Coordinates of N, CA and C in Angstrom, one line a residue:
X23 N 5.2 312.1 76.4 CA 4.6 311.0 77.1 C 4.8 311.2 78.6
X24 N 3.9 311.1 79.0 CA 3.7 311.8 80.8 C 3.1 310.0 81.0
X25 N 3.4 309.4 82.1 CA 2.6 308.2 82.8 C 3.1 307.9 84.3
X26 N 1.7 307.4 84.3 CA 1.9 306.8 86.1 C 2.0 305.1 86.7
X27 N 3.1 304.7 87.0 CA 3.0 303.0 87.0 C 3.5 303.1 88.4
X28 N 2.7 302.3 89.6 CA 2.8 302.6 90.6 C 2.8 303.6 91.6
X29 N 4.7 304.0 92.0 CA 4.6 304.9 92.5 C 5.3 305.8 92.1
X30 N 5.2 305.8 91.0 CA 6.8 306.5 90.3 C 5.3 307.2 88.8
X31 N 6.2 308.5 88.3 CA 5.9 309.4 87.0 C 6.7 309.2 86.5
X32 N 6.8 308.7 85.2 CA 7.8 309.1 83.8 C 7.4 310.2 82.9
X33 N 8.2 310.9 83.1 CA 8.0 312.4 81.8 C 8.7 312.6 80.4
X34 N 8.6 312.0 79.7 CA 9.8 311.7 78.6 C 10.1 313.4 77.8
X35 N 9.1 314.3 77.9 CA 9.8 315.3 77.4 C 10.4 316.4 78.6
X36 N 10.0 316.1 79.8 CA 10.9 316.5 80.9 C 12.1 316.0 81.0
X37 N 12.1 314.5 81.0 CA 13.2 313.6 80.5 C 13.2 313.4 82.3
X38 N 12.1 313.3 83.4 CA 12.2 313.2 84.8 C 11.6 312.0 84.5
X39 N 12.0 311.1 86.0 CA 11.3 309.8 86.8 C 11.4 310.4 88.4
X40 N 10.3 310.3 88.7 CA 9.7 310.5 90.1 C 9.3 309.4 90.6
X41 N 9.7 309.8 92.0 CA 9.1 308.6 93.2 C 7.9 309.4 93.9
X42 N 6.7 308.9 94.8 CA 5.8 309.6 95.5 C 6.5 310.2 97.0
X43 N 7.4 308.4 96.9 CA 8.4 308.8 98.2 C 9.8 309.1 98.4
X44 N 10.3 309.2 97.3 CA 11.6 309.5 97.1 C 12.0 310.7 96.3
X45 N 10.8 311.5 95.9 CA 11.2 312.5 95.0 C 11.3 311.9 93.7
X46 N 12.1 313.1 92.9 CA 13.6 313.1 92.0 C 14.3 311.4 91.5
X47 N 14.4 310.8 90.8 CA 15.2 309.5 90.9 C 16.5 310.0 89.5
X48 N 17.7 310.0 89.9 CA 18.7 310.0 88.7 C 18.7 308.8 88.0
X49 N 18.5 308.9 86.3 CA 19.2 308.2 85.6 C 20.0 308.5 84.5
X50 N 21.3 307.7 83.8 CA 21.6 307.8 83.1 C 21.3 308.1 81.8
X51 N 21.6 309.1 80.8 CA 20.8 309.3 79.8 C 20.7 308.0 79.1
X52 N 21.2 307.4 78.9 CA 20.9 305.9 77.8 C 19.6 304.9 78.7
X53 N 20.0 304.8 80.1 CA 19.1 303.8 80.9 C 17.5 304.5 80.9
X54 N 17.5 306.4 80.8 CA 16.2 307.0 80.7 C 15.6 306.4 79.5
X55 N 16.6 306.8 78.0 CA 15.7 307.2 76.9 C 15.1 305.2 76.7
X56 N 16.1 304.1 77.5 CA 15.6 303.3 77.3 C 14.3 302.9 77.9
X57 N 14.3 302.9 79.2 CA 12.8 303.1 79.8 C 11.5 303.4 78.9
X58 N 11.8 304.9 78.9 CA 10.9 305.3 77.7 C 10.7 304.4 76.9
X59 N 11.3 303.9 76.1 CA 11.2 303.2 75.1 C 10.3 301.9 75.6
X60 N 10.8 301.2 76.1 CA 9.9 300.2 76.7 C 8.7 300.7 77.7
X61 N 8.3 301.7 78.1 CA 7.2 302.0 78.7 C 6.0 302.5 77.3
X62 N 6.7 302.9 76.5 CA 5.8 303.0 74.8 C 5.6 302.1 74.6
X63 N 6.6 301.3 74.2 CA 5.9 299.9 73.7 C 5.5 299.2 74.4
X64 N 5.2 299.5 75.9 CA 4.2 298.6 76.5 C 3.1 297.7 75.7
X65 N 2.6 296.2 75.9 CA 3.2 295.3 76.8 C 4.0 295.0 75.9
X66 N 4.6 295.3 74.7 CA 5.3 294.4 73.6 C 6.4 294.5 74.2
X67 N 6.8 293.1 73.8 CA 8.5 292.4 73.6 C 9.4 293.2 72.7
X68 N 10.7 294.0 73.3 CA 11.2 294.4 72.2 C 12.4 293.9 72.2
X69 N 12.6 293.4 70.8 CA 14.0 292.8 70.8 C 15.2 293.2 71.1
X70 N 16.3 292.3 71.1 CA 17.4 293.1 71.8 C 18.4 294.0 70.7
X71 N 17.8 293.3 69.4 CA 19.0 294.0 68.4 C 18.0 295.2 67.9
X72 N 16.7 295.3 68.5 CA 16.3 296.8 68.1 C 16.5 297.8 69.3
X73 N 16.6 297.6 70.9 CA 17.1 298.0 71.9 C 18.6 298.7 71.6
X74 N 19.2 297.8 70.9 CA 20.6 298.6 70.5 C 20.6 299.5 69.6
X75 N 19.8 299.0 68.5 CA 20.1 300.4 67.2 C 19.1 302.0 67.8
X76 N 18.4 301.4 69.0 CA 18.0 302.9 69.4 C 18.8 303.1 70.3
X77 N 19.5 302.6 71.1 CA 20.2 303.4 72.2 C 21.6 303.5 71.9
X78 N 22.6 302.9 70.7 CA 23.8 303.0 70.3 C 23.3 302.7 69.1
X79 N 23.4 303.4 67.9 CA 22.7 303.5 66.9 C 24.3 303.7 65.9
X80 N 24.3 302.5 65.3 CA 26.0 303.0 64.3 C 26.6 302.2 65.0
X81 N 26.2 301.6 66.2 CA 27.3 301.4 66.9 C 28.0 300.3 67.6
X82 N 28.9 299.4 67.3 CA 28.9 298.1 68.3 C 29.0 297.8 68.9
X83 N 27.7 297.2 70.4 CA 29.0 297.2 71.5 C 28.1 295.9 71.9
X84 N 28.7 295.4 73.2 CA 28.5 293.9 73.6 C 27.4 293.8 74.5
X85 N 26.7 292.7 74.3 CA 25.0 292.2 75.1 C 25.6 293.1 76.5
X86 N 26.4 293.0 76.9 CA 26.4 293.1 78.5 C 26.3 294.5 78.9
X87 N 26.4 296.0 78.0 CA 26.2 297.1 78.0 C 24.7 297.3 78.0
X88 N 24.0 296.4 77.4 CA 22.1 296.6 77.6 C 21.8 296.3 78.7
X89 N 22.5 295.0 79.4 CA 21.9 294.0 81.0 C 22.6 295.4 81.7
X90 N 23.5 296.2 81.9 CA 23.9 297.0 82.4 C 23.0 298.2 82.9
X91 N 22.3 298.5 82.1 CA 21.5 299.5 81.3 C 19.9 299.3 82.7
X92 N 19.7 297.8 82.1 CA 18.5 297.3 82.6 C 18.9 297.3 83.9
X93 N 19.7 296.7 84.2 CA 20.0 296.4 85.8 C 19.9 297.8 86.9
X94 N 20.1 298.8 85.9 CA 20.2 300.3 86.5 C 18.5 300.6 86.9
X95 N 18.3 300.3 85.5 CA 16.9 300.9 85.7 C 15.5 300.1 86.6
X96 N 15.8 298.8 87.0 CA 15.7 297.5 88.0 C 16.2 298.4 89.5
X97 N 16.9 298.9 89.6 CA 17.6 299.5 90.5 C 16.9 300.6 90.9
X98 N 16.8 301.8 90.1 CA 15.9 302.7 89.9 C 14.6 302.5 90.8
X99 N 13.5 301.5 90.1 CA 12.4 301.0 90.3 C 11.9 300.1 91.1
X100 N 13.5 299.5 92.3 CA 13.4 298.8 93.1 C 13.0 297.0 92.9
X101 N 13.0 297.2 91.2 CA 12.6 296.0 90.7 C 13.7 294.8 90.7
X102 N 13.1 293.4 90.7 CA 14.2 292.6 90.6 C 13.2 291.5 89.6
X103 N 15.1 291.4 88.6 CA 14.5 290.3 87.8 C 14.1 289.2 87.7
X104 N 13.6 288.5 88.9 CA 13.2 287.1 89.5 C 11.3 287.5 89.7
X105 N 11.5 288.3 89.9 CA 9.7 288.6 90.0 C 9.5 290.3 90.1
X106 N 9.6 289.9 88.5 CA 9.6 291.4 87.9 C 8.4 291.9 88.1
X107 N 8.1 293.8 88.5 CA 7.1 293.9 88.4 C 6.7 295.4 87.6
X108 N 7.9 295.3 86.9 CA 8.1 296.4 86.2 C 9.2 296.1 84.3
X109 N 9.8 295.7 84.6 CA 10.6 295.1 83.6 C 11.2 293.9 83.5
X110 N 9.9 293.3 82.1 CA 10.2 291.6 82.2 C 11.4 291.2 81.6
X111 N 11.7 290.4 81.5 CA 12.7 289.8 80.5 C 11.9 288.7 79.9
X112 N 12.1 288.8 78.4 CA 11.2 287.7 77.4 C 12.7 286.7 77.2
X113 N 13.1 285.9 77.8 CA 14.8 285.1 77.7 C 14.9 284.7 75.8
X114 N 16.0 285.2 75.8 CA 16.3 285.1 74.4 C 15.8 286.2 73.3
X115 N 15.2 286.6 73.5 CA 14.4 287.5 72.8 C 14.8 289.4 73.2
X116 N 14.1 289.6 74.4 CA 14.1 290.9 74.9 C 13.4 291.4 76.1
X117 N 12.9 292.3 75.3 CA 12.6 292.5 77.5 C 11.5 293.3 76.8
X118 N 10.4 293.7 78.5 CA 9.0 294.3 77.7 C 8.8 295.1 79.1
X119 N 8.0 296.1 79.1 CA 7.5 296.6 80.4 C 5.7 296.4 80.8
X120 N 5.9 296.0 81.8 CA 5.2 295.2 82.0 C 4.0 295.7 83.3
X121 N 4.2 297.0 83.8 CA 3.4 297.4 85.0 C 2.3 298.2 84.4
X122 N 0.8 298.1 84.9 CA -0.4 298.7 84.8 C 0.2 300.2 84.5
X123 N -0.8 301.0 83.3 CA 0.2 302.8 83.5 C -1.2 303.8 83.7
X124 N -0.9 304.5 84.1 CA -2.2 305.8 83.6 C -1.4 306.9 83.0
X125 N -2.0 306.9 81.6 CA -1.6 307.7 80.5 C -2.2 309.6 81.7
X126 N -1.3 310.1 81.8 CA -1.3 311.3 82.8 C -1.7 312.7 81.8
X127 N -1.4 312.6 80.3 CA -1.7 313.4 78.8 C -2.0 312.4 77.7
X128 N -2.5 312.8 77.1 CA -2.6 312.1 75.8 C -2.8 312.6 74.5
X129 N -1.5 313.1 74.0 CA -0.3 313.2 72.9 C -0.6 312.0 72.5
X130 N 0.2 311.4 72.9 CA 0.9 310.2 72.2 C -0.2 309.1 71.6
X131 N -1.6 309.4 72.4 CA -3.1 308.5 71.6 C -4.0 309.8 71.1
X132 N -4.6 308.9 69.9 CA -5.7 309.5 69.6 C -7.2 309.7 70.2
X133 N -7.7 309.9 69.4 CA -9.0 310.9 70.0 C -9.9 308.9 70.6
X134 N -9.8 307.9 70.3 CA -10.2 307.0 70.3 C -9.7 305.9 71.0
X135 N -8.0 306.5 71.8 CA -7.6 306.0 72.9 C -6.6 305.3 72.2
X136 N -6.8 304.7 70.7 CA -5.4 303.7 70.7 C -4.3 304.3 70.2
X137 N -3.2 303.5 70.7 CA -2.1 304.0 70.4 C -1.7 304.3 68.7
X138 N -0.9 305.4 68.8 CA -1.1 306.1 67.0 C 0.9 305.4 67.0
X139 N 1.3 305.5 65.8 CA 2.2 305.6 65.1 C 2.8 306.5 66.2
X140 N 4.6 305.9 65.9 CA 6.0 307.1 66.8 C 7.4 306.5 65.8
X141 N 7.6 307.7 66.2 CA 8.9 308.3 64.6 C 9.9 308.9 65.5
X142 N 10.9 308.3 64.8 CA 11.9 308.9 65.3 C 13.1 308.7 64.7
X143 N 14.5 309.5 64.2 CA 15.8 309.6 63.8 C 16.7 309.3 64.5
X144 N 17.7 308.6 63.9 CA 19.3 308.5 64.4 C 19.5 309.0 64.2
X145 N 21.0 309.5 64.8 CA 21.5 310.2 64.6 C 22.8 309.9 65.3
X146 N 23.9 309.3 65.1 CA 25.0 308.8 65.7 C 24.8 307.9 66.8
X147 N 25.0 308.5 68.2 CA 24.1 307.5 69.4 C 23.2 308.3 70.0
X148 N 22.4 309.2 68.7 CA 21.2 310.1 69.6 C 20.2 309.8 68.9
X149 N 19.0 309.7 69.8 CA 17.6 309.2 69.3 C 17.0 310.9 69.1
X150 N 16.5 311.3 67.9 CA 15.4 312.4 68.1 C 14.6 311.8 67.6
X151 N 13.2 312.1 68.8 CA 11.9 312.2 68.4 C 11.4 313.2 67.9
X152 N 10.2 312.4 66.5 CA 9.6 313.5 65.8 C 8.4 313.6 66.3
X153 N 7.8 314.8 66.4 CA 6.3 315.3 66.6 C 5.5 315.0 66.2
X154 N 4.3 314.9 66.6 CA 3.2 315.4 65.2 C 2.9 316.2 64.2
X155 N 3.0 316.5 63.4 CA 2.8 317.4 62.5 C 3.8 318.1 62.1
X156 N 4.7 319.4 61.8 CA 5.6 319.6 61.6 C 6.6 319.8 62.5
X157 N 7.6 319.4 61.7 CA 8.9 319.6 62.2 C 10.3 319.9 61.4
X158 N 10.5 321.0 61.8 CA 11.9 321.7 61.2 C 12.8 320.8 61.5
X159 N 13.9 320.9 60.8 CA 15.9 320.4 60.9 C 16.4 321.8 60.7
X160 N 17.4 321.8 61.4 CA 18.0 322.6 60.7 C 19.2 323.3 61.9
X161 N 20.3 323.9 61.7 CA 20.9 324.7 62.8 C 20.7 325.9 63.8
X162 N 19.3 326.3 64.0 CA 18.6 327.0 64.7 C 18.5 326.3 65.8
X163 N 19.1 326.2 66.7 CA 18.2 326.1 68.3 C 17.2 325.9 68.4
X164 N 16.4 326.9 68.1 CA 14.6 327.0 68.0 C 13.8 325.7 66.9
X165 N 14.6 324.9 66.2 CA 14.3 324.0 65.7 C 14.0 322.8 66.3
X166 N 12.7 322.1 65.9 CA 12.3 321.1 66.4 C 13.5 319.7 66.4
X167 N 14.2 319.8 65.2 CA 15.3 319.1 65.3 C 16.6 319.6 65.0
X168 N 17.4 320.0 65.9 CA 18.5 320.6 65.9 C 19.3 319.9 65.8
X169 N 20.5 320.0 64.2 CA 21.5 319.7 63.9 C 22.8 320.4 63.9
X170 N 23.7 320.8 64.8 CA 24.5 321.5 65.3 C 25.7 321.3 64.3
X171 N 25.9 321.1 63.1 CA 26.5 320.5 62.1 C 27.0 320.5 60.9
X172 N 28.0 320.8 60.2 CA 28.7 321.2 59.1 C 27.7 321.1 58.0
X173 N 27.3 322.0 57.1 CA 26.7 321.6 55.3 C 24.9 321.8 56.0
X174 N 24.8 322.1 57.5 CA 23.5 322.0 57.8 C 22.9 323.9 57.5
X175 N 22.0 324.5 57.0 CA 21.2 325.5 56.9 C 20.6 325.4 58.1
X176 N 20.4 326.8 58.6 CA 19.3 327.4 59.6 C 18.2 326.8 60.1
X177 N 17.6 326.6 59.0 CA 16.2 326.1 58.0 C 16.2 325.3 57.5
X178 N 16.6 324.0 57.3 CA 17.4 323.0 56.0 C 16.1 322.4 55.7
X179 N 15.3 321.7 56.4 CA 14.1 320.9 55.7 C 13.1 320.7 57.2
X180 N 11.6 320.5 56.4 CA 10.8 319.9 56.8 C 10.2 319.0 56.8
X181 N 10.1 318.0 58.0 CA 9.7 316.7 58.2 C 7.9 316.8 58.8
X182 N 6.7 316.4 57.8 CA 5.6 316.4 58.5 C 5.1 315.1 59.0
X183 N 4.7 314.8 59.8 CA 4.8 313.5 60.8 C 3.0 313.4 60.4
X184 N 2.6 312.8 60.1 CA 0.9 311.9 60.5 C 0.6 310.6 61.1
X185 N 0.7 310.4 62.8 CA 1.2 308.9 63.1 C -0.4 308.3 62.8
X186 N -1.6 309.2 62.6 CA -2.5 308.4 62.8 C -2.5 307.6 60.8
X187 N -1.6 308.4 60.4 CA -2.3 307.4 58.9 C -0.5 306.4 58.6
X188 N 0.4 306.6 59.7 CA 1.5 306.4 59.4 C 2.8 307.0 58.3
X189 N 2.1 308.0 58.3 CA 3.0 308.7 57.0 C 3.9 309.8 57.2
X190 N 5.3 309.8 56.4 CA 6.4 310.6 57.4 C 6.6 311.3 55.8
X191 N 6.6 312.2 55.4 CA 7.1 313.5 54.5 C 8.0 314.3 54.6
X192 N 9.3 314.1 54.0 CA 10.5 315.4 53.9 C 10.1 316.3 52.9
X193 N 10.6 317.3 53.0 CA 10.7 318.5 51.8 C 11.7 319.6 52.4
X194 N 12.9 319.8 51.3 CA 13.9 320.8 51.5 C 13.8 321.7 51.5
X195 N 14.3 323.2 52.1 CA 13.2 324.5 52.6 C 14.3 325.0 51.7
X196 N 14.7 324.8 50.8 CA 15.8 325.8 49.7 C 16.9 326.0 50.5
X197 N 17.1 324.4 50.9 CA 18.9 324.9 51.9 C 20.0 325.1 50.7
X198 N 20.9 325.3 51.0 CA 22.5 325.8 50.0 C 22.7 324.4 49.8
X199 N 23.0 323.1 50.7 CA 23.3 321.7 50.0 C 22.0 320.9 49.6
X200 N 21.2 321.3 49.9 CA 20.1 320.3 49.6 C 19.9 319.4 50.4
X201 N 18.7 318.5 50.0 CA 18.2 316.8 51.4 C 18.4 315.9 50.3
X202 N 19.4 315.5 50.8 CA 19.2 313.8 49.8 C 18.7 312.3 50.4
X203 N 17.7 311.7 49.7 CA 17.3 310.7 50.5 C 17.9 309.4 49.6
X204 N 18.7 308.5 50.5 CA 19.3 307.4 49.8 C 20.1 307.8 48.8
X205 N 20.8 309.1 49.4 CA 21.9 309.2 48.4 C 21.7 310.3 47.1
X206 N 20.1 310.5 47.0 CA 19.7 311.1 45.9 C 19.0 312.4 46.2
X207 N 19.4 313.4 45.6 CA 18.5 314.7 46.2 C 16.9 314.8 45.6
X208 N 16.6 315.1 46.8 CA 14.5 315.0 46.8 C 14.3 316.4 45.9
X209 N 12.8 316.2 45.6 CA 12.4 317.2 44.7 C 10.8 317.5 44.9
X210 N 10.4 318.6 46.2 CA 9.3 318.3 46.6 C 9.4 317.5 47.9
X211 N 7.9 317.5 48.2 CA 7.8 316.4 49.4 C 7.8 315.2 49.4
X212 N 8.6 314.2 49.6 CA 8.7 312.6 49.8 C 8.5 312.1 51.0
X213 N 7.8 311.2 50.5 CA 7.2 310.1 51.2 C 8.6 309.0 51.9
X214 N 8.7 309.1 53.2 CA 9.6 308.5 53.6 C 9.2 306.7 54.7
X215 N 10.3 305.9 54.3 CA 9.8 305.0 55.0 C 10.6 304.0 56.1
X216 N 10.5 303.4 57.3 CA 11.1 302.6 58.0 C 12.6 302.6 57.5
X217 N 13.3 303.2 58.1 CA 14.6 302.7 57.6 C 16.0 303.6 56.6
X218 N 14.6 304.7 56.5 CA 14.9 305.3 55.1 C 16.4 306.2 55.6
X219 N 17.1 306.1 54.7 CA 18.5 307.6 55.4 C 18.2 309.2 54.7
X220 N 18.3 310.1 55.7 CA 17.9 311.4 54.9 C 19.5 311.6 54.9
X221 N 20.3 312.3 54.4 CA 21.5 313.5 54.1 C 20.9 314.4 54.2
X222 N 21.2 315.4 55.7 CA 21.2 317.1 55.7 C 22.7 317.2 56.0
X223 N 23.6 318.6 54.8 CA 24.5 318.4 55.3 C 25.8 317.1 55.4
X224 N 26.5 317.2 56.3 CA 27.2 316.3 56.9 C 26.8 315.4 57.7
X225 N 25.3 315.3 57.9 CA 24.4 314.6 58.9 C 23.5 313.3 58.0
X226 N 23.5 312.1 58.4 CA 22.8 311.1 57.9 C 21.7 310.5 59.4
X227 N 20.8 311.0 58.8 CA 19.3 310.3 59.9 C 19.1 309.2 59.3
X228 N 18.4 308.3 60.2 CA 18.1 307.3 59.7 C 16.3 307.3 60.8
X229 N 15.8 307.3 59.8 CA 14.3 306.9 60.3 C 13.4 305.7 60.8
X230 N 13.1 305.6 62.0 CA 12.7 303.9 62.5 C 10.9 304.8 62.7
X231 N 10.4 303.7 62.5 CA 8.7 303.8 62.6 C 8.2 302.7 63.6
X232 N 7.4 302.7 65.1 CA 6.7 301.8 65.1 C 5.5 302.3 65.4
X233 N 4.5 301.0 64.9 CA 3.1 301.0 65.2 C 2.5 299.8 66.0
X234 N 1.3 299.8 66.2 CA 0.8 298.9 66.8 C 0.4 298.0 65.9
X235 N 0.2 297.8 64.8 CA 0.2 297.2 64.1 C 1.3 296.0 63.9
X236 N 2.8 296.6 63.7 CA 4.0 295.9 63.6 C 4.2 295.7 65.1
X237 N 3.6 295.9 66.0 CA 4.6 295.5 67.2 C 3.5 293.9 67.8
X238 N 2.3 294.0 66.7 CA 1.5 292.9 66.7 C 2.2 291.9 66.0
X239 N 2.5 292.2 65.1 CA 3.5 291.3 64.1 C 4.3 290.7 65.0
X240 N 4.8 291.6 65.3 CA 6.1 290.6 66.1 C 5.9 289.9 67.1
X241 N 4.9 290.5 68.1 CA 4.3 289.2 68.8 C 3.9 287.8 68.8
X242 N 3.3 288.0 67.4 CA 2.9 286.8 66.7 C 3.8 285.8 66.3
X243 N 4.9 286.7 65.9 CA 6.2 285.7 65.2 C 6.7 285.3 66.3
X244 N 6.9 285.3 67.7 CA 8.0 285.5 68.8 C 7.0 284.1 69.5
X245 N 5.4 284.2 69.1 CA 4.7 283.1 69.7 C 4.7 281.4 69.3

């Protein structure tokens, strides 16, 4: 995702935020991958207990580590939260991003402009995003998802991504432990869904899906 809001670029697979006049802007990895996050789900409201299971995923920590987070990235963007012009707060709820963007590539839409399905794994307190179309796991570097990780193969499994029909597919590449999903080892390609846990290894993913679809839902419910 490459975009333009104001005067600033977001590059999410550069993992850069640019000023026109300031260059370069540092952020912390957790206050980046959150941005991102809320710059995707633009204009939706994302709640706060789904803000945490992507940016501390497993993991507990207190409301005041997210306002931390945000306040950085407010900082960043020169934004303040009294007349926000970049990141709203929905009170009680969550927070949503909120500034005009120009999509600078378009990956992340289809041929027809709307936004497609985005996938992505836990993995302790790390988000990986999955691609379109295939994507390896395995302990290769050169893998699309690198698991650096005990009981993990080279090669351990493939994950095929289709965000336009929503559909996420594992299949085990003949690793030495096998992929177990929910505990149970797969046989073939399976159909995986919101929430699902893969086992590669010593490693437990956990798979979050959204679409525009569901992020309509929840606006609806929140109204």
């Amino acid at each position: 995702m490459k975009v333009r809001f104001g005067e600033f670029t977001l590059d999410s697979v550069a993992r850069t935020l640019a000023s026109r006049s300031k260059g370069e802007i540092r952020l912390s990895p957790k206050a980046f991958d959150l941005l991102c996050l809320l710059v995707e789900r633009r204009p939706a409201v994302v709640e706060k207990s789904e803000l945490h299971d992507y940016i501390w995923p497993s993991t507990f920590v207190v409301e005041a580590n997210l306002n931390v987070l945000i306040a950085e990235i407010r900082r960043a963007l020169g934004d303040e939260a009294k007349q926000a012009r970049f990141v709203r707060t929905a009170h009680g709820v969550g927070y949503a991003f909120s500034a005009e963007t120009v999509e600078l590539d378009q990956t992340a839409r289809g041929a027809s402009g709307a936004a497609q399905a985005r996938f992505w794994l836990l993995w302790n307190e790390r988000a990986l995003v999955l691609n379109e179309g295939e994507n390896i796991v395995g302990r290769d570097p050169r893998c699309e998802v690198w698991l650096d990780a005990s009981g993990v193969s080279r090669r351990h499994a493939r994950i095929d991504v289709s965000s336009g029909s929503e559909t996420v597919l594992v299949e085990d590449l003949g690793s030495k432990n096998g992929t177990l999903l929910q505990n149970a080892p797969i046989a073939g390609p399976t159909r995986l869904a919101d929430g699902d846990v893969i086992q590669i290894g010593s490693v437990e993913l956990k798979l979050r899906v959204w679409s525009e679809s569901k992020g309509a839902e929840t606006e609806r419910i929140w109204k």
